[in-house]
CSV table of C-alpha atoms in Angstrom, one decimal:
chain,number,residue,atom,x,y,z
A,22,MET,CA,-89.6,56.9,-74.4
A,23,SER,CA,-86.8,56.5,-76.9
A,24,ASN,CA,-84.6,58.9,-75.0
A,25,LEU,CA,-85.1,56.9,-71.8
A,26,VAL,CA,-84.0,53.7,-73.6
A,27,ILE,CA,-81.1,55.4,-75.1
A,28,GLY,CA,-80.0,56.7,-71.7
A,29,LEU,CA,-80.3,53.3,-70.0
A,30,SER,CA,-78.4,51.7,-72.8
A,31,LEU,CA,-75.6,54.1,-72.4
A,32,VAL,CA,-75.5,53.5,-68.7
A,33,GLY,CA,-75.5,49.8,-69.2
A,34,VAL,CA,-72.6,50.0,-71.6
A,35,VAL,CA,-70.6,52.2,-69.2
A,36,LEU,CA,-71.4,49.8,-66.4
A,37,ALA,CA,-70.4,46.8,-68.4
A,38,TRP,CA,-67.1,48.5,-69.4
A,39,VAL,CA,-66.4,49.3,-65.7
A,40,ILE,CA,-67.0,45.7,-64.7
A,41,VAL,CA,-64.9,44.4,-67.5
A,42,ARG,CA,-62.1,46.9,-66.7
A,43,TYR,CA,-62.3,46.1,-63.0
A,44,SER,CA,-62.1,42.4,-63.7
A,45,SER,CA,-59.1,43.0,-66.0
A,46,VAL,CA,-57.3,45.1,-63.4
A,47,MET,CA,-57.9,42.6,-60.6
A,48,LYS,CA,-56.7,39.8,-62.8
A,49,THR,CA,-53.6,41.8,-63.6
A,50,GLN,CA,-53.0,42.5,-59.9
A,51,ARG,CA,-53.5,38.9,-58.9
A,52,SER,CA,-51.1,37.9,-61.5
A,53,LYS,CA,-48.5,40.4,-60.3
A,54,VAL,CA,-49.0,39.2,-56.7
A,55,GLN,CA,-48.6,35.7,-57.7
A,56,GLU,CA,-45.5,36.6,-59.7
A,57,GLN,CA,-44.1,38.5,-56.7
A,58,SER,CA,-44.9,35.6,-54.4
A,59,LEU,CA,-43.1,33.2,-56.7
A,60,LYS,CA,-40.1,35.7,-56.8
A,61,ASP,CA,-40.1,36.0,-53.0
A,62,GLN,CA,-40.2,32.2,-52.6
A,63,LYS,CA,-37.4,31.8,-55.1
A,64,TYR,CA,-35.4,34.5,-53.4
A,65,LYS,CA,-35.9,32.8,-50.0
A,66,ARG,CA,-34.8,29.5,-51.4
A,67,VAL,CA,-31.7,31.1,-52.9
A,68,LEU,CA,-31.0,33.0,-49.7
A,69,GLU,CA,-31.5,29.8,-47.6
A,70,LYS,CA,-29.2,28.0,-49.9
A,71,ALA,CA,-26.6,30.8,-49.6
A,72,ARG,CA,-27.0,30.7,-45.8
A,73,VAL,CA,-26.6,27.0,-45.7
A,74,ALA,CA,-23.6,27.2,-48.0
A,75,GLU,CA,-22.1,30.0,-45.8
A,76,ARG,CA,-22.6,28.0,-42.7
A,77,GLU,CA,-21.1,24.9,-44.2
A,78,ASP,CA,-18.2,27.0,-45.3
A,79,LYS,CA,-17.9,28.5,-41.8
A,80,ILE,CA,-18.0,25.0,-40.3
A,81,PHE,CA,-15.4,23.8,-42.8
A,82,LYS,CA,-13.2,26.7,-41.9
A,83,ALA,CA,-13.7,26.2,-38.2
A,84,GLN,CA,-12.9,22.5,-38.5
A,85,THR,CA,-9.7,23.3,-40.4
A,86,GLY,CA,-8.5,25.8,-37.7
A,87,HIS,CA,-10.0,29.2,-38.7
A,88,VAL,CA,-10.3,30.9,-35.3
A,89,SER,CA,-12.7,33.6,-36.3
A,90,SER,CA,-15.1,31.0,-37.7
A,91,GLN,CA,-14.8,28.9,-34.4
A,92,LEU,CA,-15.5,32.0,-32.3
A,93,SER,CA,-18.5,32.9,-34.5
A,94,LEU,CA,-20.0,29.5,-34.2
A,95,ALA,CA,-19.4,29.4,-30.5
A,96,LYS,CA,-21.1,32.8,-30.0
A,97,GLU,CA,-24.2,31.6,-32.0
A,98,TYR,CA,-24.5,28.4,-29.9
A,99,GLU,CA,-24.3,30.3,-26.6
A,100,LEU,CA,-28.0,31.1,-27.0
A,101,THR,CA,-29.1,27.6,-27.9
A,102,SER,CA,-26.5,25.0,-26.7
A,103,ILE,CA,-23.9,25.6,-24.1
A,104,SER,CA,-22.2,22.3,-24.8
A,105,GLN,CA,-21.8,23.2,-28.5
A,106,ALA,CA,-20.5,26.6,-27.6
A,107,ILE,CA,-17.9,25.1,-25.3
A,108,PHE,CA,-17.0,22.6,-28.1
A,109,TRP,CA,-16.1,25.4,-30.5
A,110,TYR,CA,-14.5,27.7,-27.9
A,111,ARG,CA,-12.3,24.8,-26.9
A,112,LYS,CA,-11.2,24.5,-30.5
A,113,ALA,CA,-10.2,28.1,-30.5
A,114,ALA,CA,-8.6,27.9,-27.1
A,115,GLY,CA,-6.5,25.1,-28.3
A,116,LEU,CA,-5.0,27.6,-30.8
A,117,GLU,CA,-4.1,29.9,-27.9
A,118,ASN,CA,-6.9,32.3,-28.5
A,119,GLU,CA,-7.4,34.3,-25.2
A,120,ILE,CA,-11.0,35.2,-26.0
A,121,ALA,CA,-11.9,31.6,-26.2
A,122,GLN,CA,-10.0,30.7,-23.1
A,123,ASN,CA,-11.8,33.5,-21.1
A,124,ALA,CA,-15.1,32.2,-22.5
A,125,LEU,CA,-14.4,28.7,-21.3
A,126,ALA,CA,-13.5,30.0,-17.9
A,127,ARG,CA,-17.0,31.6,-17.9
A,128,LEU,CA,-19.1,28.9,-19.5
A,129,CYS,CA,-17.8,25.5,-18.4
A,130,ARG,CA,-19.3,25.7,-14.9
A,131,HIS,CA,-22.7,26.4,-16.5
A,132,ASP,CA,-22.7,23.3,-18.7
A,133,PRO,CA,-25.5,21.1,-17.2
A,134,GLU,CA,-24.2,18.1,-19.1
A,135,ASP,CA,-20.7,18.2,-17.6
A,136,SER,CA,-20.3,17.2,-13.9
A,137,ASP,CA,-16.7,18.3,-14.1
A,138,GLY,CA,-17.5,21.8,-15.4
A,139,GLU,CA,-16.4,23.6,-12.2
A,140,ALA,CA,-12.9,22.1,-12.4
A,141,LYS,CA,-12.7,22.9,-16.1
A,142,SER,CA,-13.6,26.6,-15.4
A,143,LYS,CA,-10.9,26.8,-12.8
A,144,TYR,CA,-8.4,25.2,-15.2
A,145,TRP,CA,-9.1,27.8,-17.9
A,146,GLU,CA,-8.9,30.6,-15.4
A,147,GLN,CA,-5.4,29.5,-14.6
A,148,VAL,CA,-4.5,29.3,-18.3
A,149,VAL,CA,-5.5,32.9,-18.7
A,150,LEU,CA,-3.7,34.1,-15.5
A,151,ALA,CA,-0.5,32.1,-16.4
A,152,LYS,CA,-0.1,34.2,-19.5
A,153,ARG,CA,1.0,37.0,-17.2
A,154,LYS,CA,3.9,34.7,-16.0
A,155,GLU,CA,2.9,35.2,-12.4
A,156,PRO,CA,4.5,32.4,-10.3
A,157,GLU,CA,1.4,31.5,-8.4
A,158,ALA,CA,-0.7,31.1,-11.5
A,159,LEU,CA,2.1,29.1,-13.3
A,160,TYR,CA,2.3,26.8,-10.3
A,161,GLN,CA,-1.5,26.3,-10.1
A,162,LEU,CA,-1.7,25.6,-13.8
A,163,GLY,CA,1.1,23.1,-13.6
A,164,TYR,CA,-0.5,21.4,-10.7
A,165,TYR,CA,-3.8,21.1,-12.6
A,166,GLN,CA,-1.9,19.6,-15.6
A,167,VAL,CA,0.0,17.1,-13.5
A,168,THR,CA,-3.1,16.0,-11.5
A,169,ALA,CA,-5.5,16.1,-14.5
A,170,TYR,CA,-7.7,18.6,-12.7
A,171,GLY,CA,-10.2,20.0,-15.2
A,172,THR,CA,-8.1,18.9,-18.1
A,173,GLU,CA,-6.3,15.9,-19.5
A,174,ALA,CA,-3.1,14.9,-17.8
A,175,ASP,CA,0.0,16.6,-19.3
A,176,THR,CA,2.8,15.9,-16.9
A,177,ASP,CA,5.6,17.3,-19.0
A,178,ALA,CA,3.9,20.6,-19.5
A,179,GLY,CA,2.8,20.7,-15.9
A,180,ILE,CA,6.3,20.2,-14.5
A,181,LYS,CA,7.6,22.7,-16.9
A,182,ASN,CA,5.2,25.4,-15.6
A,183,ILE,CA,6.0,24.4,-12.0
A,184,VAL,CA,9.7,24.6,-12.6
A,185,VAL,CA,9.3,28.2,-14.0
A,186,ALA,CA,7.3,29.2,-10.9
A,187,ALA,CA,9.9,27.6,-8.6
A,188,GLU,CA,12.8,29.3,-10.4
A,189,LYS,CA,10.9,32.6,-9.8
A,190,GLY,CA,11.1,31.8,-6.0
A,191,TYR,CA,7.6,30.5,-5.5
A,192,VAL,CA,8.0,28.3,-2.4
A,193,GLU,CA,5.0,26.1,-3.0
A,194,ALA,CA,6.4,25.2,-6.4
A,195,GLN,CA,9.7,24.4,-4.9
A,196,LEU,CA,8.1,22.1,-2.3
A,197,PHE,CA,6.1,20.4,-4.9
A,198,LEU,CA,9.2,19.6,-7.0
A,199,GLY,CA,10.9,18.4,-3.9
A,200,ASP,CA,8.1,15.9,-3.5
A,201,TRP,CA,7.7,15.2,-7.2
A,202,TYR,CA,11.2,13.9,-7.8
A,203,VAL,CA,10.8,11.2,-5.2
A,204,ALA,CA,7.0,10.5,-5.8
A,205,GLU,CA,6.0,6.9,-6.5
A,206,ILE,CA,4.1,7.9,-9.6
A,207,ASN,CA,7.1,9.6,-11.1
A,208,GLN,CA,8.9,7.1,-13.3
A,209,GLN,CA,12.0,9.3,-13.5
A,210,LYS,CA,12.9,9.9,-9.9
A,211,ALA,CA,15.7,12.3,-9.2
A,212,PRO,CA,16.4,12.4,-5.4
A,213,LEU,CA,19.2,14.9,-5.9
A,214,LEU,CA,16.9,17.3,-7.5
A,215,ALA,CA,14.3,16.7,-4.8
A,216,PHE,CA,17.0,17.6,-2.2
A,217,GLY,CA,18.0,20.7,-4.1
A,218,TRP,CA,14.5,22.1,-4.4
A,219,ARG,CA,13.8,21.4,-0.7
A,220,VAL,CA,17.0,23.3,0.2
A,221,ARG,CA,15.9,26.2,-1.9
A,222,ALA,CA,12.6,26.4,-0.1
A,223,ALA,CA,14.4,26.1,3.2
A,224,ILE,CA,16.7,29.0,2.3
A,225,SER,CA,13.6,31.1,1.7
A,226,HIS,CA,12.9,30.7,5.4
A,227,ASP,CA,10.0,28.2,4.8
A,228,VAL,CA,9.2,25.9,7.7
A,229,LYS,CA,8.2,23.0,5.5
A,230,GLY,CA,11.3,23.5,3.4
A,231,CYS,CA,13.6,23.3,6.4
A,232,ILE,CA,11.8,20.2,7.8
A,233,LYS,CA,11.9,18.4,4.4
A,234,THR,CA,15.6,19.3,4.0
A,235,ALA,CA,16.2,17.8,7.4
A,236,PHE,CA,14.3,14.6,6.3
A,237,CYS,CA,16.6,14.3,3.3
A,238,TYR,CA,19.6,14.3,5.7
A,239,GLN,CA,18.0,12.0,8.2
A,240,SER,CA,16.9,9.5,5.5
A,241,GLY,CA,19.5,10.0,2.9
A,242,VAL,CA,17.3,11.4,0.1
A,243,GLY,CA,19.6,12.7,-2.6
A,244,VAL,CA,22.4,13.3,-0.1
A,245,ALA,CA,24.4,11.3,2.4
A,246,LYS,CA,22.8,10.7,5.8
A,247,ASP,CA,24.0,13.3,8.3
A,248,ARG,CA,22.5,13.7,11.8
A,249,ALA,CA,24.2,17.1,12.5
A,250,ARG,CA,22.8,18.6,9.3
A,251,ALA,CA,19.3,17.1,9.9
A,252,ILE,CA,19.4,18.7,13.4
A,253,TYR,CA,20.5,22.1,12.0
A,254,TRP,CA,17.6,22.4,9.5
A,255,LEU,CA,15.1,21.2,12.1
A,256,GLU,CA,16.3,23.8,14.6
A,257,ARG,CA,16.0,26.5,11.9
A,258,ALA,CA,12.4,25.5,11.5
A,259,ALA,CA,12.0,25.3,15.2
A,260,GLU,CA,13.2,28.9,15.5
A,261,MET,CA,10.3,29.9,13.3
A,262,GLY,CA,7.9,28.6,15.9
A,263,SER,CA,7.0,25.2,14.3
A,264,GLY,CA,5.9,22.8,17.1
A,265,GLU,CA,6.5,19.8,14.8
A,266,ALA,CA,10.0,20.9,14.0
A,267,GLN,CA,10.7,21.4,17.7
A,268,PHE,CA,9.4,17.9,18.4
A,269,LEU,CA,11.5,16.4,15.7
A,270,ALA,CA,14.6,18.3,16.8
A,271,ALA,CA,14.1,16.8,20.2
A,272,LYS,CA,13.8,13.3,18.8
A,273,MET,CA,17.0,13.7,16.8
A,274,HIS,CA,18.9,14.6,19.9
A,275,LEU,CA,17.8,11.4,21.7
A,276,GLY,CA,20.2,8.4,21.9
A,277,SER,CA,23.5,10.2,21.8
A,278,ASP,CA,24.7,11.3,25.3
A,279,ALA,CA,23.3,13.0,28.4
A,280,ASN,CA,24.1,16.4,27.0
A,281,ASP,CA,22.1,15.8,23.9
A,282,THR,CA,19.3,14.3,25.9
A,283,ALA,CA,19.1,17.5,27.9
A,284,ILE,CA,18.8,19.4,24.7
A,285,ALA,CA,16.0,17.0,23.7
A,286,TYR,CA,14.3,17.8,27.0
A,287,VAL,CA,14.5,21.5,26.1
A,288,TRP,CA,13.0,21.0,22.7
A,289,PHE,CA,10.3,18.7,23.9
A,290,SER,CA,9.3,21.3,26.5
A,291,ILE,CA,9.1,24.0,23.9
A,292,ALA,CA,7.2,21.9,21.5
A,293,HIS,CA,4.7,21.2,24.3
A,294,ALA,CA,4.4,24.9,25.0
A,295,PHE,CA,3.7,25.4,21.2
A,296,GLY,CA,0.9,22.9,21.3
A,297,HIS,CA,2.4,19.6,20.1
A,298,LYS,CA,0.1,16.9,21.4
A,299,THR,CA,2.7,14.2,22.2
A,300,ALA,CA,5.7,16.3,23.2
A,301,ARG,CA,4.9,16.3,26.9
A,302,SER,CA,4.9,12.5,27.2
A,303,GLU,CA,8.1,12.3,25.2
A,304,ARG,CA,9.7,14.9,27.4
A,305,ASP,CA,8.7,12.9,30.5
A,306,ASP,CA,10.3,9.8,29.0
A,307,ALA,CA,13.5,11.7,28.2
A,308,ALA,CA,13.6,13.0,31.8
A,309,GLN,CA,14.4,9.5,32.9
A,310,TYR,CA,17.9,9.8,31.3
A,311,VAL,CA,18.6,13.3,32.6
A,312,GLY,CA,19.9,14.0,36.1
A,313,ILE,CA,17.8,16.2,38.4
A,314,GLU,CA,20.2,19.2,38.2
A,315,SER,CA,20.3,18.8,34.5
A,316,ILE,CA,16.5,18.9,34.3
A,317,LEU,CA,16.4,22.1,36.4
A,318,ALA,CA,19.0,23.6,34.1
A,319,SER,CA,17.1,22.4,31.0
A,320,GLN,CA,13.9,23.8,32.3
A,321,SER,CA,15.6,27.2,32.8
A,322,VAL,CA,17.0,27.0,29.2
A,323,ALA,CA,13.6,26.0,27.8
A,324,ASN,CA,11.9,28.9,29.6
A,325,SER,CA,14.4,31.4,28.1
A,326,VAL,CA,14.1,29.9,24.6
A,327,TYR,CA,10.3,30.0,24.8
A,328,LYS,CA,10.4,33.6,25.7
A,329,ILE,CA,12.5,34.3,22.6
A,330,LEU,CA,10.4,32.2,20.3
A,331,ARG,CA,7.1,33.8,21.4
A,332,HIS,CA,8.1,37.0,19.6
A,333,GLN,CA,8.4,36.1,15.9
A,334,PRO,CA,10.2,36.5,13.7
A,335,VAL,CA,13.4,35.5,15.5
A,336,ALA,CA,16.8,36.4,14.1
A,337,LEU,CA,18.5,33.5,12.3
A,338,HIS,CA,20.6,31.2,14.6
A,339,THR,CA,19.5,33.0,17.8
A,340,VAL,CA,18.3,29.9,19.6
A,341,ILE,CA,20.9,27.6,17.9
A,342,ASP,CA,23.7,29.8,19.1
A,343,LEU,CA,22.3,29.9,22.6
A,344,LEU,CA,22.1,26.1,22.8
A,345,ASP,CA,25.6,25.8,21.3
A,346,ARG,CA,27.1,28.0,24.1
A,347,VAL,CA,25.0,26.6,27.0
A,348,TYR,CA,25.8,23.0,26.1
A,349,GLY,CA,29.2,23.4,24.6
A,350,ARG,CA,27.9,22.1,21.3
A,351,GLN,CA,29.8,22.2,18.0
A,352,SER,CA,27.0,22.9,15.5
A,353,TYR,CA,27.0,22.5,11.7
A,354,ARG,CA,26.6,25.7,9.6
A,355,PRO,CA,26.1,25.4,5.8
A,356,VAL,CA,28.8,27.1,3.7
A,357,GLU,CA,27.4,30.4,2.4
A,358,ASP,CA,28.6,30.0,-1.2
A,359,VAL,CA,26.9,26.6,-1.3
A,360,LEU,CA,23.6,28.3,-0.2
A,361,ALA,CA,24.2,31.0,-2.8
A,362,SER,CA,24.6,28.4,-5.5
A,363,LEU,CA,21.4,26.7,-4.4
A,364,THR,CA,19.5,30.0,-4.4
A,365,ALA,CA,20.7,30.7,-8.0
A,366,GLY,CA,19.1,27.4,-9.0
A,367,GLU,CA,22.2,25.4,-9.8
A,368,LEU,CA,20.5,22.2,-8.6
A,369,SER,CA,17.4,22.7,-10.8
A,370,GLY,CA,18.6,21.3,-14.0
A,371,ASP,CA,22.1,19.9,-14.1
A,372,THR,CA,22.7,16.7,-12.2
A,373,ALA,CA,26.4,16.8,-12.6
A,374,GLN,CA,26.6,20.3,-11.3
A,375,ALA,CA,24.2,19.5,-8.5
A,376,ASP,CA,26.4,16.6,-7.5
A,377,ALA,CA,29.4,18.8,-7.2
A,378,ILE,CA,27.5,21.3,-5.0
A,379,ALA,CA,26.2,18.5,-2.8
A,380,SER,CA,29.8,17.3,-2.5
A,381,ARG,CA,31.0,20.8,-1.5
A,382,ASP,CA,28.2,20.9,1.1
A,383,GLY,CA,29.4,17.5,2.5
A,384,GLU,CA,32.9,19.0,3.0
A,385,ALA,CA,31.6,21.9,5.1
A,386,GLU,CA,33.0,21.7,8.6
A,387,CYS,CA,30.9,22.1,11.8
A,388,VAL,CA,31.6,25.4,13.4
A,389,ASN,CA,30.6,26.9,16.8
A,390,VAL,CA,29.5,30.5,16.4
A,391,PRO,CA,30.2,32.5,19.5
A,392,ASP,CA,27.8,35.4,18.9
A,393,SER,CA,24.2,35.5,20.0
A,394,THR,CA,21.4,38.1,20.4
A,395,VAL,CA,20.7,36.8,23.9
A,396,SER,CA,22.0,38.9,26.7
A,397,SER,CA,25.4,37.8,28.1
A,398,GLU,CA,24.1,37.9,31.6
A,399,GLN,CA,21.2,35.5,30.9
A,400,ASP,CA,23.5,33.2,28.9
A,401,SER,CA,26.1,33.1,31.6
A,402,GLY,CA,23.5,32.0,34.1
A,403,LEU,CA,22.4,29.2,31.8
A,404,GLU,CA,26.0,28.1,31.1
A,405,ARG,CA,26.7,27.9,34.8
A,406,LYS,CA,23.7,25.7,35.4
A,407,SER,CA,24.8,23.4,32.6
A,408,ARG,CA,28.4,23.2,33.8
A,409,VAL,CA,27.2,22.3,37.3
A,410,LYS,CA,25.4,19.3,35.8
A,411,VAL,CA,28.5,18.3,33.8
A,412,GLU,CA,30.9,18.7,36.8
A,413,THR,CA,28.6,16.7,39.1
A,414,GLU,CA,28.4,13.8,36.7
A,415,SER,CA,32.1,13.7,36.1
A,416,GLN,CA,32.8,13.6,39.9
A,417,ASP,CA,30.5,10.6,40.5
A,418,ASP,CA,31.7,7.4,38.9
A,419,ASP,CA,28.7,5.4,39.9
A,420,SER,CA,26.5,8.1,38.5
A,421,ALA,CA,28.5,8.1,35.3
A,422,ASP,CA,28.1,4.3,34.9
A,423,THR,CA,24.4,4.6,35.4
A,424,SER,CA,24.3,7.5,32.9
A,425,GLY,CA,26.2,5.3,30.4
A,426,ALA,CA,23.7,2.5,30.8
A,427,GLN,CA,20.8,4.9,30.4
A,428,ASN,CA,22.3,6.4,27.3
A,429,ALA,CA,22.9,2.9,25.8
A,430,THR,CA,19.2,2.2,26.4
A,431,ALA,CA,18.3,5.5,24.9
A,432,THR,CA,20.4,4.8,21.8
A,433,LYS,CA,18.6,1.5,21.4
A,434,GLU,CA,15.2,3.1,21.7
A,435,TYR,CA,16.3,5.8,19.2
A,436,GLN,CA,17.2,3.2,16.7
A,437,GLN,CA,13.9,1.4,17.1
A,438,GLN,CA,11.8,4.5,16.8
A,439,ASN,CA,9.2,4.6,14.1
A,440,TRP,CA,9.9,7.8,12.3
A,441,ALA,CA,7.1,7.3,9.8
A,442,THR,CA,4.5,8.8,12.0
A,443,SER,CA,6.2,12.2,12.6
A,444,TRP,CA,7.8,12.6,9.2
A,445,ASP,CA,4.8,11.4,7.2
A,446,SER,CA,2.5,13.9,8.9
A,447,LEU,CA,4.7,16.6,7.3
A,448,SER,CA,4.4,15.2,3.8
A,449,THR,CA,0.6,14.9,3.4
A,450,GLU,CA,0.8,17.0,0.3
A,451,ASN,CA,2.4,14.0,-1.4
A,452,ASP,CA,-1.1,12.5,-1.4
A,453,LYS,CA,-2.1,15.1,-4.1
A,454,LEU,CA,0.4,13.5,-6.5
């Protein structure tokens, strides 16, 4: 019995020790867990404070022009806020960072809060492309800057970019400057520079450039009015197959004499063949002032010219030379060194120098060039028809008197013509300014 009690007592003691030990160990472990939890919380607070401090430092740096910080913030916001990402990319882009500029070209169109996002993306695309100094990109960027498309208006920077493109020979830029320097919104108009840029476009064999140069001579924009020079540049554009130039060349010939009216009839006929809507009615009106034999000759000339113009490109002065010989016309030709000066850009920046060149151009004499690419046999036939008309009119005094009266009427009608309709239709790009 005593041995059993002793055994149970020992077991109870051991069990009590185990329980006490287990409780002590658990208490120690709970204490350690609590301590670790407190340490973790404290570490998280410290880490959060460090993160907040780092972000505040990054924002401070970004606000003070640190590009890397701006890019970092923008990249973070791409996942949460496109608008904020664009904000910081724009900051970096303003410091000429190409990564930011490319990002803006990519992101702006996806900003749901910006209705002008598509335009802004296109603007930044041109900013990136213009870094390569390609004329088309420079012109497009300048156009966006002048017209405030996708960006705030910056006329000075825009015109500077367009001038660079124009000096590289980009015709669209030359035409834009030709319009800009006489545009109503331009407070510093320079008609002489407008004339110079239009001539440079014309020298590049551009139809619009030729027509706009003719308009300068017809209206006295930057240069003295000169009918012969206006006709020359219109006929150069007409040789390129422009129905509008052919129509205007015809109108410029009206109101002088029967010979010029016959040439007008030729150009009206060709313009009609090239699809000009009102050329036919104008041609029929002009026919009232041309004798029947002259009409037949003019129709023959028009048919020959049309056959030439159908096959573009046509060699320079081919049709002009033909008309000169058939109608005994003394045509203007620009002096070559003047054109070379214009091509070199001497009208683009120096008004005094431009004035001198324009003066030299004004002193150029009209010349009659005898050569032509048209066959001599065909040309002789046309000349004979034209001469029959001239001889017939000179032999009939009554007919001459009638012709004189008709020409006087034609001159009056020419002076009363509303040129705005035709010329303005060629300048619709001015509406973009």
